[in-house]
mmCIF file of C-alpha atoms in Angstrom:
data_model
loop_
_atom_site.group_PDB
_atom_site.id
_atom_site.type_symbol
_atom_site.label_atom_id
_atom_site.label_comp_id
_atom_site.label_asym_id
_atom_site.label_seq_id
_atom_site.Cartn_x
_atom_site.Cartn_y
_atom_site.Cartn_z
ATOM 1 C CA PHE G 875 -90.379 -20.702 -117.911
ATOM 2 C CA ALA G 876 -88.530 -17.722 -116.438
ATOM 3 C CA THR G 877 -91.721 -15.644 -116.369
ATOM 4 C CA ALA G 878 -93.714 -18.534 -114.896
ATOM 5 C CA PHE G 879 -91.088 -19.053 -112.192
ATOM 6 C CA ALA G 880 -91.105 -15.357 -111.249
ATOM 7 C CA TYR G 881 -94.897 -15.416 -111.133
ATOM 8 C CA LEU G 882 -95.005 -18.461 -108.867
ATOM 9 C CA LYS G 883 -92.308 -17.200 -106.535
ATOM 10 C CA GLN G 884 -93.410 -13.606 -106.138
ATOM 11 C CA LEU G 885 -97.177 -13.849 -106.308
ATOM 12 C CA ILE G 886 -97.973 -17.227 -104.799
ATOM 13 C CA ALA G 887 -95.045 -18.846 -102.950
ATOM 14 C CA GLU G 888 -94.255 -15.623 -101.065
ATOM 15 C CA ASN G 889 -97.855 -14.703 -100.240
ATOM 16 C CA ALA G 890 -98.327 -14.587 -96.447
ATOM 17 C CA ASP G 891 -101.773 -16.237 -96.536
ATOM 18 C CA VAL G 892 -100.483 -19.087 -98.738
ATOM 19 C CA ILE G 893 -97.519 -19.642 -96.391
ATOM 20 C CA GLU G 894 -99.768 -19.690 -93.321
ATOM 21 C CA TRP G 895 -102.238 -22.057 -94.993
ATOM 22 C CA ILE G 896 -99.588 -24.532 -96.146
ATOM 23 C CA SER G 897 -98.071 -24.367 -92.647
ATOM 24 C CA GLY G 898 -101.338 -25.683 -91.213
ATOM 25 C CA ASN G 899 -103.181 -22.493 -90.264
ATOM 26 C CA GLU G 900 -106.612 -23.224 -91.750
ATOM 27 C CA THR G 901 -107.913 -19.735 -90.906
ATOM 28 C CA HIS G 902 -105.963 -18.502 -93.950
ATOM 29 C CA ALA G 903 -107.358 -21.149 -96.342
ATOM 30 C CA GLU G 904 -110.267 -19.164 -97.771
ATOM 31 C CA LYS G 905 -108.281 -15.958 -98.247
ATOM 32 C CA ALA G 906 -105.344 -17.795 -99.869
ATOM 33 C CA SER G 907 -107.659 -19.807 -102.121
ATOM 34 C CA SER G 908 -109.509 -16.660 -103.241
ATOM 35 C CA TYR G 909 -106.215 -14.909 -103.919
ATOM 36 C CA ILE G 910 -104.921 -17.773 -106.087
ATOM 37 C CA LYS G 911 -108.219 -18.002 -107.995
ATOM 38 C CA SER G 912 -108.149 -14.280 -108.770
ATOM 39 C CA GLU G 913 -104.535 -14.532 -109.989
ATOM 40 C CA ILE G 914 -105.407 -17.464 -112.250
ATOM 41 C CA PHE G 915 -108.499 -15.689 -113.599
ATOM 42 C CA GLY G 916 -106.467 -12.548 -114.342
ATOM 43 C CA ASN G 917 -103.945 -14.627 -116.264
ATOM 44 C CA TYR G 918 -106.677 -16.491 -118.188
ATOM 45 C CA GLN G 919 -108.003 -13.133 -119.340
ATOM 46 C CA LYS G 920 -104.520 -12.401 -120.752
ATOM 47 C CA GLY G 921 -104.516 -15.744 -122.573
ATOM 48 C CA ASN G 922 -102.181 -17.537 -120.136
ATOM 49 C CA LYS G 923 -103.528 -20.962 -119.293
ATOM 50 C CA PHE G 924 -102.132 -23.034 -116.446
ATOM 51 C CA ARG G 925 -103.149 -24.977 -113.375
ATOM 52 C CA ILE G 926 -101.881 -24.374 -109.859
ATOM 53 C CA TYR G 927 -101.481 -26.959 -107.104
ATOM 54 C CA LEU G 928 -100.327 -26.471 -103.505
ATOM 55 C CA CYS G 929 -98.952 -29.388 -101.561
ATOM 56 C CA ASP G 930 -97.272 -29.985 -98.249
ATOM 57 C CA GLU G 931 -95.244 -33.056 -97.358
ATOM 58 C CA GLU G 932 -98.309 -35.246 -96.907
ATOM 59 C CA GLU G 933 -101.086 -34.013 -99.132
ATOM 60 C CA MET G 934 -102.298 -31.708 -101.830
ATOM 61 C CA VAL G 935 -104.200 -28.861 -100.203
ATOM 62 C CA TYR G 936 -105.253 -26.953 -103.316
ATOM 63 C CA GLY G 937 -105.857 -27.640 -106.975
ATOM 64 C CA SER G 938 -107.162 -24.915 -109.297
ATOM 65 C CA ASP G 939 -109.390 -27.545 -110.954
ATOM 66 C CA GLY G 940 -110.000 -29.350 -107.656
ATOM 67 C CA ILE G 941 -107.811 -31.773 -105.725
ATOM 68 C CA PRO G 942 -106.707 -34.481 -108.195
ATOM 69 C CA SER G 943 -107.197 -38.178 -107.474
ATOM 70 C CA GLU G 944 -104.283 -40.323 -106.284
ATOM 71 C CA GLU G 945 -104.005 -41.792 -109.805
ATOM 72 C CA ASP G 946 -103.529 -38.377 -111.436
ATOM 73 C CA VAL G 947 -100.271 -37.633 -113.250
ATOM 74 C CA ILE G 948 -99.522 -34.685 -110.934
ATOM 75 C CA TRP G 949 -99.091 -37.127 -108.031
ATOM 76 C CA GLU G 950 -96.684 -39.238 -110.058
ATOM 77 C CA TYR G 951 -94.682 -36.102 -110.862
ATOM 78 C CA ILE G 952 -94.443 -35.083 -107.208
ATOM 79 C CA LYS G 953 -93.545 -38.606 -106.055
ATOM 80 C CA THR G 954 -90.703 -38.888 -108.585
ATOM 81 C CA GLN G 955 -89.007 -35.692 -107.400
ATOM 82 C CA GLU G 956 -86.671 -37.337 -104.867
ATOM 83 C CA ASN G 957 -85.004 -34.098 -103.838
ATOM 84 C CA LEU G 958 -88.252 -32.177 -103.448
ATOM 85 C CA TRP G 959 -87.861 -31.922 -99.681
ATOM 86 C CA ASN G 960 -84.072 -31.498 -99.758
ATOM 87 C CA ASP G 961 -83.333 -28.039 -98.361
ATOM 88 C CA GLU G 962 -79.855 -27.676 -99.904
ATOM 89 C CA LYS G 963 -80.837 -25.571 -102.920
ATOM 90 C CA ASP G 964 -83.630 -23.321 -104.122
ATOM 91 C CA ASN G 965 -85.531 -26.437 -105.248
ATOM 92 C CA VAL G 966 -86.857 -25.131 -108.539
ATOM 93 C CA ILE G 967 -87.600 -28.289 -110.447
ATOM 94 C CA GLU G 968 -88.855 -28.420 -113.974
ATOM 95 C CA ILE G 969 -89.604 -31.457 -116.043
ATOM 96 C CA THR G 970 -87.662 -31.590 -119.280
ATOM 97 C CA GLY G 971 -90.888 -33.147 -120.630
ATOM 98 C CA PRO G 972 -93.353 -32.575 -121.865
ATOM 99 C CA VAL G 973 -95.307 -35.263 -120.095
ATOM 100 C CA PHE G 974 -97.904 -36.834 -122.391
ATOM 101 C CA ILE G 975 -101.228 -37.241 -120.585
ATOM 102 C CA GLN G 976 -103.581 -39.473 -122.558
ATOM 103 C CA SER G 977 -106.627 -38.589 -120.468
ATOM 104 C CA GLU G 978 -106.218 -34.833 -121.010
ATOM 105 C CA MET G 979 -107.794 -32.950 -123.854
ATOM 106 C CA ASP G 980 -106.188 -30.127 -125.835
ATOM 107 C CA VAL G 981 -104.300 -27.639 -123.644
ATOM 108 C CA TYR G 982 -102.800 -30.027 -121.082
ATOM 109 C CA ARG G 983 -102.286 -33.111 -123.252
ATOM 110 C CA TYR G 984 -98.546 -32.285 -123.345
ATOM 111 C CA SER G 985 -97.722 -30.711 -119.980
ATOM 112 C CA PHE G 986 -94.735 -29.191 -118.239
ATOM 113 C CA TYR G 987 -94.545 -28.841 -114.474
ATOM 114 C CA LEU G 988 -92.688 -26.089 -112.689
ATOM 115 C CA THR G 989 -92.239 -26.393 -108.934
ATOM 116 C CA VAL G 990 -91.314 -23.637 -106.506
ATOM 117 C CA PRO G 991 -90.867 -24.048 -102.738
ATOM 118 C CA ILE G 992 -93.104 -22.228 -100.278
ATOM 119 C CA ARG G 993 -90.769 -21.126 -97.510
ATOM 120 C CA ASP G 994 -91.397 -19.732 -94.077
ATOM 121 C CA LEU G 995 -90.265 -16.133 -94.536
ATOM 122 C CA LEU G 996 -88.613 -16.003 -91.087
ATOM 123 C CA ASN G 997 -86.532 -19.199 -90.965
ATOM 124 C CA LEU G 998 -86.640 -20.132 -94.702
ATOM 125 C CA GLU G 999 -87.769 -23.709 -93.978
ATOM 126 C CA ILE G 1000 -89.706 -25.335 -96.791
ATOM 127 C CA ARG G 1001 -93.385 -25.616 -95.841
ATOM 128 C CA GLY G 1002 -94.705 -26.890 -99.156
ATOM 129 C CA TYR G 1003 -94.643 -26.368 -102.896
ATOM 130 C CA VAL G 1004 -96.521 -24.527 -105.588
ATOM 131 C CA VAL G 1005 -96.728 -26.641 -108.725
ATOM 132 C CA MET G 1006 -97.686 -24.980 -112.004
ATOM 133 C CA GLN G 1007 -98.895 -27.164 -114.856
ATOM 134 C CA LEU G 1008 -98.345 -25.517 -118.224
ATOM 135 C CA GLY G 1009 -99.523 -26.915 -121.519
ATOM 136 C CA GLU G 1010 -97.172 -27.151 -124.497
ATOM 137 C CA ASN G 1011 -99.455 -24.724 -126.317
ATOM 138 C CA GLY G 1012 -98.165 -21.984 -124.011
ATOM 139 C CA LEU G 1013 -94.675 -22.526 -125.401
ATOM 140 C CA TYR G 1014 -95.932 -22.780 -128.959
ATOM 141 C CA ASP G 1015 -97.859 -19.495 -128.661
ATOM 142 C CA GLY G 1016 -94.581 -17.776 -127.843
ATOM 143 C CA TYR G 1017 -92.964 -18.568 -131.184
ATOM 144 C CA ARG G 1018 -95.754 -19.421 -133.627
ATOM 145 C CA ASP G 1019 -95.615 -15.987 -135.284
ATOM 146 C CA LEU G 1020 -92.086 -16.839 -136.484
ATOM 147 C CA ILE G 1021 -93.347 -19.794 -138.526
ATOM 148 C CA THR G 1022 -93.756 -19.212 -142.246
ATOM 149 C CA SER G 1023 -94.517 -21.490 -145.179
ATOM 150 C CA ARG G 1024 -90.757 -21.867 -145.716
ATOM 151 C CA ARG G 1025 -89.655 -22.066 -142.076
ATOM 152 C CA GLU G 1026 -90.528 -24.528 -139.362
ATOM 153 C CA TYR G 1027 -89.541 -23.918 -135.747
ATOM 154 C CA CYS G 1028 -89.634 -26.178 -132.742
ATOM 155 C CA ILE G 1029 -88.155 -26.268 -129.248
ATOM 156 C CA VAL G 1030 -85.891 -29.131 -128.237
ATOM 157 C CA ASN G 1031 -84.446 -30.058 -124.862
ATOM 158 C CA LYS G 1032 -80.747 -30.596 -124.101
ATOM 159 C CA ASP G 1033 -80.976 -34.150 -125.486
ATOM 160 C CA GLY G 1034 -82.379 -32.981 -128.832
ATOM 161 C CA ILE G 1035 -85.896 -34.234 -128.126
ATOM 162 C CA VAL G 1036 -88.704 -32.059 -129.486
ATOM 163 C CA VAL G 1037 -90.710 -30.554 -126.611
ATOM 164 C CA SER G 1038 -92.798 -28.095 -128.632
ATOM 165 C CA SER G 1039 -93.798 -28.038 -132.281
ATOM 166 C CA ARG G 1040 -96.633 -26.955 -134.563
ATOM 167 C CA THR G 1041 -96.852 -30.624 -135.585
ATOM 168 C CA LYS G 1042 -97.802 -32.229 -132.262
ATOM 169 C CA ARG G 1043 -96.907 -35.771 -133.359
ATOM 170 C CA LYS G 1044 -93.235 -34.638 -133.457
ATOM 171 C CA ILE G 1045 -93.247 -33.965 -129.704
ATOM 172 C CA GLY G 1046 -91.086 -36.532 -127.951
ATOM 173 C CA SER G 1047 -89.074 -37.435 -131.056
ATOM 174 C CA LEU G 1048 -85.454 -36.683 -131.909
#
Protein backbone atom coordinates (compact mmCIF):
# COMPACT_ATOMS: atom_id res chain seq x y z
CA PHE A 1 0.00 0.00 0.00
CA ALA A 2 2.92 2.37 0.58
CA THR A 3 3.78 2.38 -3.13
CA ALA A 4 0.12 2.85 -4.10
CA PHE A 5 -0.21 5.75 -1.66
CA ALA A 6 2.90 7.47 -3.04
CA TYR A 7 1.61 6.97 -6.57
CA LEU A 8 -1.79 8.46 -5.77
CA LYS A 9 -0.39 11.41 -3.87
CA GLN A 10 2.43 12.41 -6.18
CA LEU A 11 1.05 11.60 -9.60
CA ILE A 12 -2.68 12.18 -9.28
CA ALA A 13 -3.70 14.07 -6.12
CA GLU A 14 -1.00 16.72 -6.64
CA ASN A 15 -1.53 17.14 -10.39
CA ALA A 16 -2.56 20.74 -11.15
CA ASP A 17 -5.14 19.75 -13.79
CA VAL A 18 -6.75 17.21 -11.43
CA ILE A 19 -6.92 19.82 -8.64
CA GLU A 20 -8.48 22.40 -10.95
CA TRP A 21 -10.99 19.88 -12.31
CA ILE A 22 -12.10 18.65 -8.88
CA SER A 23 -12.38 22.29 -7.78
CA GLY A 24 -15.00 22.87 -10.48
CA ASN A 25 -12.93 24.19 -13.39
CA GLU A 26 -14.30 22.05 -16.23
CA THR A 27 -11.76 23.43 -18.72
CA HIS A 28 -9.22 21.08 -17.11
CA ALA A 29 -11.45 17.97 -17.31
CA GLU A 30 -10.20 16.57 -20.61
CA LYS A 31 -6.52 17.13 -19.84
CA ALA A 32 -6.83 15.63 -16.33
CA SER A 33 -8.82 12.65 -17.63
CA SER A 34 -6.25 11.98 -20.37
CA TYR A 35 -3.43 12.23 -17.85
CA ILE A 36 -5.06 9.72 -15.49
CA LYS A 37 -5.82 7.31 -18.34
CA SER A 38 -2.21 7.39 -19.52
CA GLU A 39 -0.97 6.74 -15.97
CA ILE A 40 -3.33 3.78 -15.59
CA PHE A 41 -2.35 2.38 -19.00
CA GLY A 42 1.36 2.67 -18.14
CA ASN A 43 0.77 0.77 -14.92
CA TYR A 44 -1.30 -1.93 -16.67
CA GLN A 45 1.64 -2.51 -19.00
CA LYS A 46 3.79 -3.15 -15.90
CA GLY A 47 1.21 -5.64 -14.59
CA ASN A 48 -0.31 -3.32 -11.96
CA LYS A 49 -4.08 -3.47 -12.09
CA PHE A 50 -6.26 -0.97 -10.28
CA ARG A 51 -9.16 1.40 -10.77
CA ILE A 52 -9.12 5.12 -10.06
CA TYR A 53 -12.06 7.27 -8.99
CA LEU A 54 -12.19 11.02 -8.35
CA CYS A 55 -14.91 12.47 -6.19
CA ASP A 56 -15.78 15.79 -4.66
CA GLU A 57 -18.16 16.30 -1.76
CA GLU A 58 -21.26 15.77 -3.89
CA GLU A 59 -20.44 13.45 -6.75
CA MET A 60 -18.03 11.17 -8.49
CA VAL A 61 -16.46 13.06 -11.38
CA TYR A 62 -14.25 10.32 -12.80
CA GLY A 63 -14.12 6.55 -12.85
CA SER A 64 -11.44 4.70 -14.85
CA ASP A 65 -14.12 2.18 -15.89
CA GLY A 66 -16.82 4.86 -16.07
CA ILE A 67 -18.83 6.53 -13.33
CA PRO A 68 -20.30 3.74 -11.17
CA SER A 69 -24.01 3.54 -10.39
CA GLU A 70 -25.35 4.68 -7.01
CA GLU A 71 -25.68 1.01 -5.97
CA ASP A 72 -21.99 0.26 -6.60
CA VAL A 73 -19.80 -0.80 -3.68
CA ILE A 74 -17.48 2.19 -4.18
CA TRP A 75 -20.32 4.52 -3.14
CA GLU A 76 -20.95 2.49 -0.01
CA TYR A 77 -17.24 2.72 0.83
CA ILE A 78 -17.19 6.50 0.43
CA LYS A 79 -20.41 6.98 2.41
CA THR A 80 -19.10 4.93 5.35
CA GLN A 81 -15.96 7.04 5.73
CA GLU A 82 -17.37 9.49 8.30
CA ASN A 83 -14.15 11.46 8.65
CA LEU A 84 -13.54 11.74 4.92
CA TRP A 85 -14.17 15.48 4.91
CA ASN A 86 -12.55 16.10 8.31
CA ASP A 87 -9.53 18.32 7.69
CA GLU A 88 -7.68 17.47 10.93
CA LYS A 89 -5.29 14.87 9.50
CA ASP A 90 -3.82 13.77 6.19
CA ASN A 91 -6.97 11.70 5.59
CA VAL A 92 -5.35 8.61 4.14
CA ILE A 93 -7.97 5.96 4.69
CA GLU A 94 -7.57 2.34 3.82
CA ILE A 95 -10.04 -0.44 4.34
CA THR A 96 -8.69 -3.28 6.44
CA GLY A 97 -10.79 -5.43 4.07
CA PRO A 98 -10.74 -6.89 1.66
CA VAL A 99 -14.27 -6.08 0.64
CA PHE A 100 -15.93 -9.05 -1.07
CA ILE A 101 -17.84 -7.93 -4.17
CA GLN A 102 -20.11 -10.69 -5.44
CA SER A 103 -20.82 -8.97 -8.75
CA GLU A 104 -17.13 -8.60 -9.64
CA MET A 105 -15.17 -11.17 -11.55
CA ASP A 106 -11.57 -12.21 -10.89
CA VAL A 107 -9.27 -9.25 -10.16
CA TYR A 108 -11.64 -7.07 -8.11
CA ARG A 109 -13.72 -9.76 -6.40
CA TYR A 110 -11.75 -9.07 -3.18
CA SER A 111 -10.93 -5.36 -3.21
CA PHE A 112 -9.04 -2.87 -1.08
CA TYR A 113 -9.64 0.86 -1.31
CA LEU A 114 -7.01 3.48 -0.67
CA THR A 115 -8.12 7.10 -0.42
CA VAL A 116 -5.94 10.18 -0.70
CA PRO A 117 -7.16 13.79 -0.42
CA ILE A 118 -6.86 16.21 -3.32
CA ARG A 119 -5.83 19.48 -1.73
CA ASP A 120 -5.65 22.99 -3.06
CA LEU A 121 -1.89 23.52 -3.22
CA LEU A 122 -2.14 27.13 -1.98
CA ASN A 123 -4.42 26.88 1.07
CA LEU A 124 -4.33 23.06 1.57
CA GLU A 125 -8.14 22.79 1.71
CA ILE A 126 -9.51 19.42 0.68
CA ARG A 127 -11.19 19.69 -2.73
CA GLY A 128 -11.91 16.01 -3.28
CA TYR A 129 -10.44 12.53 -3.12
CA VAL A 130 -8.66 10.05 -5.32
CA VAL A 131 -9.83 6.53 -4.54
CA MET A 132 -7.77 3.59 -5.77
CA GLN A 133 -9.40 0.17 -5.93
CA LEU A 134 -6.85 -2.62 -5.74
CA GLY A 135 -7.64 -6.29 -6.11
CA GLU A 136 -6.33 -8.83 -3.61
CA ASN A 137 -4.37 -10.41 -6.45
CA GLY A 138 -2.07 -7.39 -6.37
CA LEU A 139 -1.08 -8.29 -2.82
CA TYR A 140 -0.79 -11.97 -3.64
CA ASP A 141 1.51 -11.27 -6.61
CA GLY A 142 3.91 -9.58 -4.21
CA TYR A 143 4.58 -12.72 -2.17
CA ARG A 144 3.55 -15.70 -4.30
CA ASP A 145 7.15 -16.52 -5.25
CA LEU A 146 7.81 -17.30 -1.56
CA ILE A 147 5.25 -20.12 -1.56
CA THR A 148 6.62 -23.63 -1.87
CA SER A 149 5.07 -27.08 -1.56
CA ARG A 150 6.06 -27.08 2.12
CA ARG A 151 5.29 -23.45 2.95
CA GLU A 152 2.06 -21.51 2.79
CA TYR A 153 1.99 -17.74 3.23
CA CYS A 154 -0.89 -15.36 3.71
CA ILE A 155 -1.41 -11.78 4.86
CA VAL A 156 -3.55 -11.08 7.90
CA ASN A 157 -4.82 -7.81 9.32
CA LYS A 158 -4.32 -6.60 12.91
CA ASP A 159 -7.27 -8.76 14.04
CA GLY A 160 -5.78 -11.94 12.57
CA ILE A 161 -8.23 -12.09 9.67
CA VAL A 162 -6.79 -13.37 6.39
CA VAL A 163 -6.81 -10.59 3.77
CA SER A 164 -4.71 -12.33 1.12
CA SER A 165 -4.03 -15.99 0.43
CA ARG A 166 -3.36 -18.39 -2.42
CA THR A 167 -6.50 -20.22 -1.27
CA LYS A 168 -9.13 -17.52 -1.85
CA ARG A 169 -11.79 -19.22 0.31
CA LYS A 170 -9.56 -18.48 3.35
CA ILE A 171 -9.93 -14.72 2.82
CA GLY A 172 -12.03 -13.25 5.61
CA SER A 173 -11.40 -16.12 8.03
CA LEU A 174 -9.34 -16.20 11.22
